[in-house]
Short mmCIF file of C-alpha atoms in Angstrom, two decimals:
data_model
loop_
_atom_site.label_atom_id
_atom_site.label_comp_id
_atom_site.label_asym_id
_atom_site.label_seq_id
_atom_site.Cartn_x
_atom_site.Cartn_y
_atom_site.Cartn_z
CA MET A 1 0.00 0.05 0.04
CA SER A 2 1.27 3.41 -0.89
CA TRP A 3 1.75 6.13 1.83
CA GLN A 4 -0.79 8.21 0.01
CA THR A 5 -3.33 5.47 0.44
CA TYR A 6 -2.78 5.54 4.19
CA VAL A 7 -3.46 9.42 4.15
CA ASP A 8 -6.51 9.07 1.81
CA GLU A 9 -8.17 6.03 3.31
CA HIS A 10 -7.04 6.02 6.98
CA LEU A 11 -6.65 9.65 7.95
CA MET A 12 -8.95 11.54 5.43
CA CYS A 13 -11.62 8.86 5.89
CA ASP A 14 -15.18 9.42 6.96
CA ILE A 15 -15.43 9.49 10.78
CA ASP A 16 -18.35 7.66 12.43
CA GLY A 17 -20.29 7.51 8.98
CA GLN A 18 -21.35 11.07 9.57
CA GLY A 19 -19.63 12.53 6.52
CA GLN A 20 -17.20 14.31 8.76
CA HIS A 21 -13.34 14.08 8.21
CA LEU A 22 -10.18 15.73 9.03
CA ALA A 23 -9.38 19.13 7.43
CA ALA A 24 -5.89 17.98 6.50
CA ALA A 25 -3.47 15.11 7.24
CA ALA A 26 0.10 14.01 6.26
CA ILE A 27 2.77 11.43 7.17
CA ILE A 28 6.17 12.92 7.43
CA GLY A 29 9.37 11.28 7.94
CA LEU A 30 11.56 12.16 11.03
CA ASP A 31 13.96 13.59 8.51
CA GLY A 32 11.38 16.25 7.44
CA SER A 33 10.58 14.56 4.09
CA VAL A 34 6.96 14.38 3.17
CA TRP A 35 5.84 10.67 2.72
CA ALA A 36 2.18 11.67 1.69
CA GLN A 37 -0.15 14.43 2.44
CA SER A 38 -3.77 15.60 1.60
CA ALA A 39 -4.09 18.37 -0.89
CA SER A 40 -5.19 20.68 2.05
CA PHE A 41 -2.16 20.07 4.22
CA PRO A 42 -0.34 23.48 4.93
CA LYS A 43 2.95 24.22 3.35
CA PHE A 44 5.30 24.02 6.24
CA LYS A 45 8.84 25.33 7.05
CA PRO A 46 11.59 22.75 7.95
CA GLU A 47 12.28 24.36 11.23
CA GLU A 48 8.48 23.91 12.25
CA ILE A 49 9.12 20.17 11.83
CA THR A 50 12.27 20.35 13.67
CA GLY A 51 10.54 22.00 16.67
CA ILE A 52 7.99 19.25 16.73
CA ILE A 53 10.67 16.55 16.80
CA THR A 54 12.50 18.40 19.54
CA ASP A 55 9.30 18.48 21.67
CA PHE A 56 9.00 14.72 21.38
CA ALA A 57 12.54 14.33 22.62
CA GLU A 58 12.13 17.15 25.38
CA PRO A 59 8.50 17.33 26.12
CA GLY A 60 7.50 20.90 26.94
CA HIS A 61 9.94 22.54 24.42
CA LEU A 62 7.02 23.97 22.44
CA ALA A 63 4.69 25.02 25.39
CA PRO A 64 6.08 28.47 25.83
CA THR A 65 6.04 29.44 22.01
CA GLY A 66 3.24 27.22 20.87
CA LEU A 67 3.42 24.63 18.00
CA HIS A 68 3.72 26.23 14.52
CA LEU A 69 2.74 24.49 11.18
CA GLY A 70 2.43 26.31 7.89
CA GLY A 71 2.37 29.67 9.76
CA THR A 72 -0.48 28.68 11.98
CA LYS A 73 0.07 28.75 15.79
CA TYR A 74 -1.40 26.12 17.82
CA MET A 75 -1.47 26.27 21.75
CA VAL A 76 -0.10 22.90 22.94
CA ILE A 77 -2.39 20.93 25.21
CA GLN A 78 -2.45 17.64 26.98
CA GLY A 79 -0.31 15.18 25.01
CA GLU A 80 1.62 11.99 25.78
CA ALA A 81 5.39 12.67 26.48
CA GLY A 82 7.35 11.35 23.58
CA ALA A 83 4.31 9.86 21.80
CA VAL A 84 1.57 12.35 21.08
CA ILE A 85 1.49 16.24 20.77
CA ARG A 86 -1.98 17.85 20.77
CA GLY A 87 -2.52 21.58 19.77
CA LYS A 88 -5.64 23.76 19.81
CA LYS A 89 -6.53 26.81 17.79
CA GLY A 90 -10.00 28.28 18.07
CA SER A 91 -12.61 25.50 17.45
CA GLY A 92 -9.94 23.26 15.63
CA GLY A 93 -6.72 21.84 16.34
CA ILE A 94 -4.01 19.24 15.50
CA THR A 95 -2.81 15.77 16.72
CA ILE A 96 0.59 14.55 15.87
CA LYS A 97 1.64 10.86 16.58
CA LYS A 98 5.27 9.95 16.61
CA THR A 99 6.26 6.47 15.32
CA ALA A 100 9.81 4.92 14.94
CA GLN A 101 10.34 6.59 11.43
CA ALA A 102 7.52 9.17 11.11
CA LEU A 103 5.14 11.85 12.32
CA VAL A 104 1.41 11.29 11.60
CA PHE A 105 -0.44 14.50 11.44
CA GLY A 106 -4.18 15.28 11.68
CA ILE A 107 -5.72 18.83 11.55
CA TYR A 108 -9.38 19.16 12.39
CA GLU A 109 -12.04 21.74 12.30
CA GLU A 110 -15.65 21.76 13.75
CA PRO A 111 -17.72 19.84 13.66
CA VAL A 112 -14.92 17.18 14.06
CA THR A 113 -14.05 16.85 17.77
CA PRO A 114 -10.58 16.69 19.23
CA GLY A 115 -11.24 13.15 20.40
CA GLN A 116 -12.29 12.04 16.91
CA CYS A 117 -9.18 13.48 15.55
CA ASN A 118 -7.00 11.75 18.18
CA MET A 119 -8.56 8.45 17.49
CA VAL A 120 -8.02 8.65 13.66
CA VAL A 121 -4.50 9.83 14.08
CA GLU A 122 -3.37 7.71 16.92
CA ARG A 123 -4.89 4.45 15.60
CA LEU A 124 -2.79 4.82 12.44
CA GLY A 125 0.23 5.83 14.26
CA ASP A 126 -0.17 2.80 16.48
CA TYR A 127 -0.56 0.62 13.53
CA LEU A 128 2.50 1.88 11.73
CA ALA A 129 4.64 1.63 15.04
CA GLU A 130 3.52 -1.99 15.29
CA GLN A 131 4.81 -2.53 11.72
CA GLY A 132 8.15 -1.12 12.94
CA LEU A 133 7.67 2.05 10.78
#
């Protein structure tokens, strides 16, 4: 299966059969290379990915400045140190799950809830981690 298929079918999928889905999603290697992304995923700067990777190694790194992606600033909220970073902006937000080789991104907007985004992103991230990816 191609990486794009994972994004299209597992991240940008219909959530709960309600016709709702993430606003954007991507799988990005720990080296900053894009493995696959939705057409709506923001164009990001390499230093934004570096900051996110640093936060996984040093939890709390992004808390003072916020998480930036594609020029959008998210307030960092409850995550799982070294495994998941969650961010909030207005009625939307972002979930990032780290695997051995990549970061799985999901960006949501209402009516999708933070819990739905977390479930979609973390489920794929857990699956990839189990595969050693």
